[in-house]
Coordinates of C-alpha atoms in Angstrom, one line a residue:
M1 CA -58.1 -32.6 -62.2
S2 CA -57.8 -28.8 -61.9
S3 CA -55.1 -27.0 -63.7
P4 CA -52.5 -25.2 -61.7
S5 CA -53.3 -21.6 -61.0
P6 CA -51.0 -19.0 -62.6
P7 CA -48.4 -17.5 -60.4
S8 CA -49.5 -14.3 -58.7
P9 CA -47.4 -11.2 -59.5
A10 CA -44.8 -10.5 -56.9
A11 CA -45.8 -7.9 -54.4
P12 CA -43.8 -4.7 -54.3
A13 CA -41.1 -4.7 -51.7
S14 CA -41.8 -2.8 -48.6
A15 CA -39.7 0.2 -47.5
S16 CA -38.1 -1.9 -44.7
E17 CA -37.1 -4.6 -47.2
K18 CA -35.6 -2.0 -49.5
D19 CA -33.5 -0.6 -46.7
A20 CA -32.3 -4.1 -45.8
R21 CA -30.9 -4.6 -49.3
P22 CA -27.2 -4.0 -49.6
A23 CA -26.5 -0.7 -51.2
A24 CA -24.6 -0.8 -54.5
R25 CA -21.0 -0.1 -53.9
P26 CA -19.6 2.8 -55.9
R27 CA -16.5 2.0 -58.0
L28 CA -13.4 3.2 -56.3
R29 CA -11.2 5.3 -58.5
R30 CA -7.6 5.7 -57.6
S31 CA -6.7 9.3 -57.9
V32 CA -3.3 9.8 -59.5
P33 CA -1.1 12.1 -57.3
D34 CA -0.1 15.4 -58.8
E35 CA 3.6 14.5 -58.4
A36 CA 3.2 11.3 -60.5
G37 CA 3.9 13.1 -63.8
V38 CA 7.2 14.8 -62.7
I39 CA 8.4 11.6 -61.0
G40 CA 7.6 9.7 -64.1
V41 CA 9.6 12.1 -66.2
L42 CA 12.5 11.8 -63.7
V43 CA 12.5 8.0 -64.0
L44 CA 12.2 8.0 -67.8
L45 CA 15.1 10.5 -67.9
V46 CA 17.3 8.4 -65.7
V47 CA 16.5 5.2 -67.7
G48 CA 16.9 6.9 -71.0
V49 CA 20.3 8.3 -70.2
G50 CA 21.3 4.9 -68.7
L51 CA 20.4 3.1 -71.9
L52 CA 22.7 5.4 -73.9
R53 CA 25.4 5.6 -71.2
P54 CA 25.2 2.5 -69.0
G55 CA 27.8 4.0 -66.6
F56 CA 25.3 6.6 -65.6
L57 CA 23.2 4.0 -63.7
D58 CA 26.1 3.2 -61.5
S59 CA 25.0 3.6 -57.9
G60 CA 27.9 5.8 -57.0
N61 CA 27.1 8.2 -59.8
L62 CA 23.4 8.3 -58.9
L63 CA 24.2 9.0 -55.3
T64 CA 26.6 11.7 -56.3
T65 CA 23.9 13.3 -58.5
A66 CA 21.4 13.2 -55.6
H67 CA 24.0 14.6 -53.2
N68 CA 24.7 17.5 -55.6
S69 CA 21.0 18.3 -55.8
V70 CA 20.5 18.5 -52.1
Y71 CA 21.3 22.2 -51.6
V72 CA 19.1 23.6 -54.3
G73 CA 16.5 20.9 -53.4
L74 CA 16.1 22.2 -49.9
M75 CA 15.6 25.7 -51.2
A76 CA 13.1 24.5 -53.7
C77 CA 11.1 22.7 -51.0
G78 CA 11.0 25.8 -48.9
M79 CA 10.1 27.9 -51.9
V80 CA 6.9 25.9 -52.3
F81 CA 5.4 27.7 -49.3
A82 CA 6.3 31.1 -50.7
L83 CA 5.0 30.4 -54.2
A84 CA 1.8 28.8 -52.8
M85 CA 1.1 32.2 -51.2
R86 CA 1.8 34.1 -54.5
E87 CA 5.1 35.3 -53.1
V88 CA 8.6 34.9 -54.6
D89 CA 11.7 34.5 -52.5
L90 CA 14.8 35.6 -54.5
S91 CA 16.9 36.0 -51.4
V92 CA 17.6 32.3 -50.7
G93 CA 20.8 32.3 -52.8
G94 CA 22.1 35.2 -50.8
M95 CA 21.1 33.5 -47.5
Y96 CA 22.9 30.4 -48.7
A97 CA 26.2 32.1 -49.5
M98 CA 26.0 34.3 -46.4
G99 CA 25.3 31.3 -44.2
V100 CA 28.3 29.4 -45.5
V101 CA 30.6 32.4 -44.8
V102 CA 29.1 33.2 -41.4
G103 CA 29.3 29.5 -40.3
A104 CA 32.9 29.2 -41.5
L105 CA 33.9 32.4 -39.6
L106 CA 32.2 31.3 -36.4
I107 CA 33.9 27.9 -36.5
R108 CA 37.3 29.4 -37.3
E109 CA 36.9 31.8 -34.3
G110 CA 36.4 28.8 -32.0
M111 CA 32.6 28.3 -31.8
N112 CA 31.4 24.7 -31.7
P113 CA 30.4 23.7 -35.2
W114 CA 27.0 22.4 -34.1
L115 CA 26.2 25.6 -32.4
A116 CA 27.4 27.5 -35.5
A117 CA 25.0 25.5 -37.6
V118 CA 22.1 26.4 -35.3
A119 CA 23.2 30.1 -35.5
V120 CA 23.3 30.0 -39.3
M121 CA 19.8 28.5 -39.6
A122 CA 18.4 30.9 -37.0
L123 CA 20.0 33.9 -38.8
S124 CA 18.6 32.7 -42.2
A125 CA 15.1 32.2 -40.7
G126 CA 15.4 35.7 -39.2
F127 CA 16.2 37.3 -42.6
G128 CA 13.3 35.3 -44.1
A129 CA 10.9 36.7 -41.4
M130 CA 12.3 40.2 -42.1
N131 CA 11.4 39.7 -45.8
G132 CA 7.9 38.7 -44.8
A133 CA 7.5 41.7 -42.4
I134 CA 8.7 44.2 -44.9
T135 CA 6.5 42.7 -47.6
T136 CA 3.4 42.7 -45.4
Y137 CA 3.6 46.0 -43.4
L138 CA 5.1 48.2 -46.1
R139 CA 2.9 46.6 -48.8
L140 CA 5.8 46.0 -51.2
P141 CA 6.1 43.2 -53.7
S142 CA 8.0 40.3 -52.3
F143 CA 9.9 40.1 -55.6
I144 CA 11.4 43.5 -55.0
V145 CA 12.0 43.0 -51.3
T146 CA 13.8 39.7 -51.7
L147 CA 15.8 40.9 -54.7
A148 CA 17.2 43.7 -52.5
T149 CA 17.9 41.2 -49.7
L150 CA 19.7 38.9 -52.2
M151 CA 22.1 41.7 -53.1
L152 CA 22.4 42.8 -49.5
L153 CA 23.3 39.4 -48.2
R154 CA 25.7 38.6 -51.0
G155 CA 27.4 41.9 -50.4
I156 CA 27.7 41.1 -46.7
G157 CA 29.2 37.7 -47.4
L158 CA 31.8 39.1 -49.7
A159 CA 32.7 41.9 -47.3
V160 CA 32.9 39.7 -44.2
A161 CA 35.0 37.1 -46.1
G162 CA 37.2 39.8 -47.7
G163 CA 36.4 38.4 -51.1
K164 CA 38.2 35.1 -50.6
Q165 CA 37.5 31.6 -49.2
I166 CA 37.5 31.0 -45.5
A167 CA 39.4 27.8 -44.9
E168 CA 41.6 26.3 -42.1
L169 CA 38.6 24.7 -40.4
P170 CA 38.9 21.8 -38.0
Q171 CA 37.9 19.1 -40.5
E172 CA 38.5 16.4 -37.9
H173 CA 35.5 17.5 -36.0
A174 CA 32.4 15.2 -35.9
F175 CA 30.3 17.9 -37.6
F176 CA 32.3 17.6 -40.8
R177 CA 32.7 13.9 -40.6
V178 CA 29.0 13.2 -40.0
L179 CA 27.3 15.8 -42.2
G180 CA 30.0 16.2 -44.8
G181 CA 31.4 12.7 -45.4
G182 CA 29.3 10.4 -43.3
E183 CA 27.0 7.7 -44.8
L184 CA 24.1 5.5 -43.6
L185 CA 23.4 2.3 -45.6
G186 CA 25.7 3.6 -48.3
V187 CA 23.7 6.8 -48.8
P188 CA 25.4 10.2 -47.9
N189 CA 23.9 11.6 -44.7
A190 CA 23.1 14.9 -46.5
V191 CA 20.7 12.9 -48.7
W192 CA 19.1 11.5 -45.6
V193 CA 18.7 15.0 -44.2
F194 CA 17.1 16.0 -47.5
L195 CA 14.6 13.1 -47.4
V196 CA 13.6 13.9 -43.8
A197 CA 13.1 17.5 -44.7
V198 CA 10.9 16.6 -47.7
V199 CA 8.7 14.3 -45.6
A200 CA 8.5 16.9 -42.8
L201 CA 7.6 19.8 -45.2
T202 CA 5.1 17.6 -47.0
V203 CA 3.3 16.9 -43.8
L204 CA 3.5 20.6 -42.8
F205 CA 2.1 21.7 -46.2
T206 CA -0.7 19.1 -46.6
R207 CA -1.7 18.0 -43.0
T208 CA -1.5 21.1 -40.8
R209 CA -3.5 24.2 -40.2
F210 CA -0.6 26.3 -41.3
G211 CA -0.4 24.6 -44.6
A212 CA -4.1 24.9 -45.1
R213 CA -3.8 28.7 -44.4
V214 CA -0.9 29.0 -46.9
R215 CA -3.0 27.4 -49.6
A216 CA -6.2 29.3 -48.8
I217 CA -4.4 32.7 -48.8
G218 CA -2.7 31.9 -52.1
S219 CA -5.9 30.7 -53.7
N220 CA -8.0 33.8 -52.8
P221 CA -6.3 36.5 -50.6
E222 CA -9.5 38.6 -50.5
A223 CA -11.6 35.7 -49.3
A224 CA -8.9 34.7 -46.8
E225 CA -8.8 38.2 -45.4
F226 CA -12.6 38.4 -45.2
G227 CA -12.6 35.1 -43.4
G228 CA -10.3 36.4 -40.7
L229 CA -7.2 34.3 -41.5
P230 CA -3.9 35.6 -40.1
I231 CA -2.5 36.7 -43.4
A232 CA 0.4 38.7 -42.0
R233 CA 1.6 36.0 -39.6
T234 CA 1.2 33.3 -42.2
R235 CA 3.2 35.2 -44.8
I236 CA 6.0 36.0 -42.3
T237 CA 6.2 32.4 -41.2
A238 CA 6.2 31.1 -44.8
L239 CA 9.1 33.3 -45.8
A240 CA 10.9 32.5 -42.5
L241 CA 10.6 28.8 -43.4
S242 CA 12.0 29.5 -46.9
G243 CA 15.0 31.2 -45.2
L244 CA 15.4 28.3 -42.8
M245 CA 15.7 25.8 -45.6
A246 CA 18.4 28.0 -47.3
G247 CA 20.2 28.1 -43.9
L248 CA 20.0 24.3 -43.7
A249 CA 21.4 24.0 -47.2
A250 CA 24.3 26.3 -46.2
V251 CA 25.1 24.1 -43.2
L252 CA 25.3 21.0 -45.3
S253 CA 27.4 22.7 -47.9
L254 CA 29.8 24.0 -45.3
A255 CA 30.1 20.5 -43.8
F256 CA 30.9 19.0 -47.2
F257 CA 33.2 21.6 -48.7
I258 CA 34.9 22.5 -45.3
A259 CA 35.3 26.1 -46.4
G260 CA 33.3 29.3 -46.7
D261 CA 33.1 30.6 -50.3
P262 CA 31.3 33.9 -50.6
T263 CA 30.7 33.4 -54.3
I264 CA 29.0 30.0 -53.9
G265 CA 25.4 29.4 -55.1
Q266 CA 25.2 31.9 -57.9
G267 CA 21.8 31.6 -59.5
Y268 CA 20.6 29.0 -57.0
E269 CA 17.5 31.1 -56.3
L270 CA 16.3 30.9 -59.9
T271 CA 17.0 27.2 -60.1
A272 CA 15.1 26.6 -56.9
I273 CA 12.1 28.5 -58.3
A274 CA 12.3 26.6 -61.5
A275 CA 12.5 23.3 -59.7
A276 CA 9.4 24.1 -57.6
I277 CA 7.4 25.2 -60.7
I278 CA 8.5 22.0 -62.6
G279 CA 7.3 20.0 -59.6
G280 CA 3.8 21.5 -59.9
T281 CA 3.8 24.6 -57.8
P282 CA 2.4 27.4 -60.0
L283 CA 3.2 31.1 -59.6
G284 CA -0.5 31.8 -59.3
G285 CA -0.5 30.2 -55.8
G286 CA -3.2 28.2 -54.0
T287 CA -1.5 24.8 -54.4
G288 CA 2.0 23.2 -54.4
S289 CA 3.9 20.1 -54.0
V290 CA 7.0 19.5 -51.9
P291 CA 7.8 16.1 -53.3
G292 CA 7.3 17.6 -56.8
A293 CA 9.8 20.3 -56.0
A294 CA 12.3 17.6 -54.9
A295 CA 11.7 15.6 -58.1
G296 CA 12.1 18.8 -60.2
T297 CA 15.4 19.5 -58.5
L298 CA 16.6 15.9 -59.3
I299 CA 15.5 16.3 -62.9
L300 CA 17.7 19.4 -63.3
G301 CA 20.5 17.5 -61.5
V302 CA 20.2 14.5 -63.8
V303 CA 20.4 16.8 -66.8
T304 CA 23.5 18.4 -65.6
A305 CA 25.1 15.0 -64.8
A306 CA 24.0 13.6 -68.2
L307 CA 25.8 16.3 -70.0
V308 CA 29.0 15.2 -68.5
F309 CA 28.5 11.7 -69.7
F310 CA 27.7 12.9 -73.2
E311 CA 30.8 15.0 -73.1
V312 CA 28.9 18.2 -73.8
P313 CA 31.2 21.3 -73.2
I314 CA 30.5 22.9 -69.8
N315 CA 29.7 26.2 -71.6
W316 CA 26.5 24.5 -72.9
T317 CA 25.3 23.3 -69.5
T318 CA 23.4 26.5 -68.7
F319 CA 21.9 26.4 -72.1
A320 CA 20.7 22.8 -71.8
T321 CA 19.3 23.4 -68.3
G322 CA 17.4 26.5 -69.5
G323 CA 15.9 24.4 -72.3
V324 CA 14.8 21.7 -69.9
I325 CA 13.2 24.3 -67.7
L326 CA 11.4 25.9 -70.6
V327 CA 10.1 22.5 -71.9
A328 CA 9.0 21.3 -68.5
V329 CA 7.3 24.6 -67.5
G330 CA 5.6 24.8 -70.9
A331 CA 4.4 21.2 -70.7
A332 CA 2.9 21.4 -67.2
P333 CA -0.2 23.4 -68.2
L334 CA -0.8 21.1 -71.2
L335 CA -0.6 18.0 -69.1
R336 CA -3.0 19.5 -66.5
R337 CA -5.4 20.4 -69.3
V338 CA -5.3 16.9 -70.7
R339 CA -5.9 15.5 -67.2
D340 CA -8.9 17.8 -66.6
L341 CA -10.4 16.8 -70.0
R342 CA -10.0 13.1 -69.2
S343 CA -11.6 13.7 -65.8
A344 CA -14.5 15.6 -67.4
G345 CA -15.0 12.7 -69.8
R346 CA -15.3 10.2 -67.0
N347 CA -17.7 12.3 -65.1
P348 CA -20.2 13.7 -67.7

């Protein structure tokens, strides 16, 4: 009886057999959004204050805090487009104050409040476009141009209002009832407007050709110019959009306060810039985050509201807000550095 023959070595697989084998699936890595850090800080801040002062977590207080943050938040979201192009728009505070005064005057003189709101937003967008045109065609720094516009518009508002509040508006009109005091699902309508604006501007910044041009020009202006991108038109449009958001903030403010105060919004332009930077939009341009700017605004709003719960004298509010801005802005580069090092470690 013959012994079994040893097994023959397996023949190498042919090319067709190799192709037929299922390819190894690469491991999918979930990328963490850039806004996750600032949103996490916001959540931790709210929870931390709530643990020490449980009344802070009351839904009414949280909604009031969100409502108070809407006006600066709209400016901060518009500011993302300017900062992403390495521009700075200091005029939004002046546009906001002037818009409130002009809107109040138009309504008091008999114009339909809804038409007055459209006029205010169109006027603010026009001033923003003017900033962009002067910056572009006269080759002046946007910092200087918008600083001058800020002082100009605040002066116009004070002069037109005679240095006093413009009241005696028809507060029974639907404009004031809907935008000022109206609610949907228990949330103030102004907050809903803010959320819609955040979504729309996020799509505009991240999913459209205009947003891509803004980021490309801010990332490398020389390469963008060499590539034939419409730098002048994009800059003018970006600053017009920043002005439009300031005008929308003025409309919501007028509807809520039912008066035109020419001194309103002092320092809002700097707070808006700080909120955008806290949210991940660097002064160096090339990138930005609209949701991050909104979260940065809410962080500043939560700090302000928390100081009230901790019975901190109002004179210290500005000091505390400045400290938060300094810590947040200083921590942002460190967090990005840590994230880059971790990414480099995963991908040697």
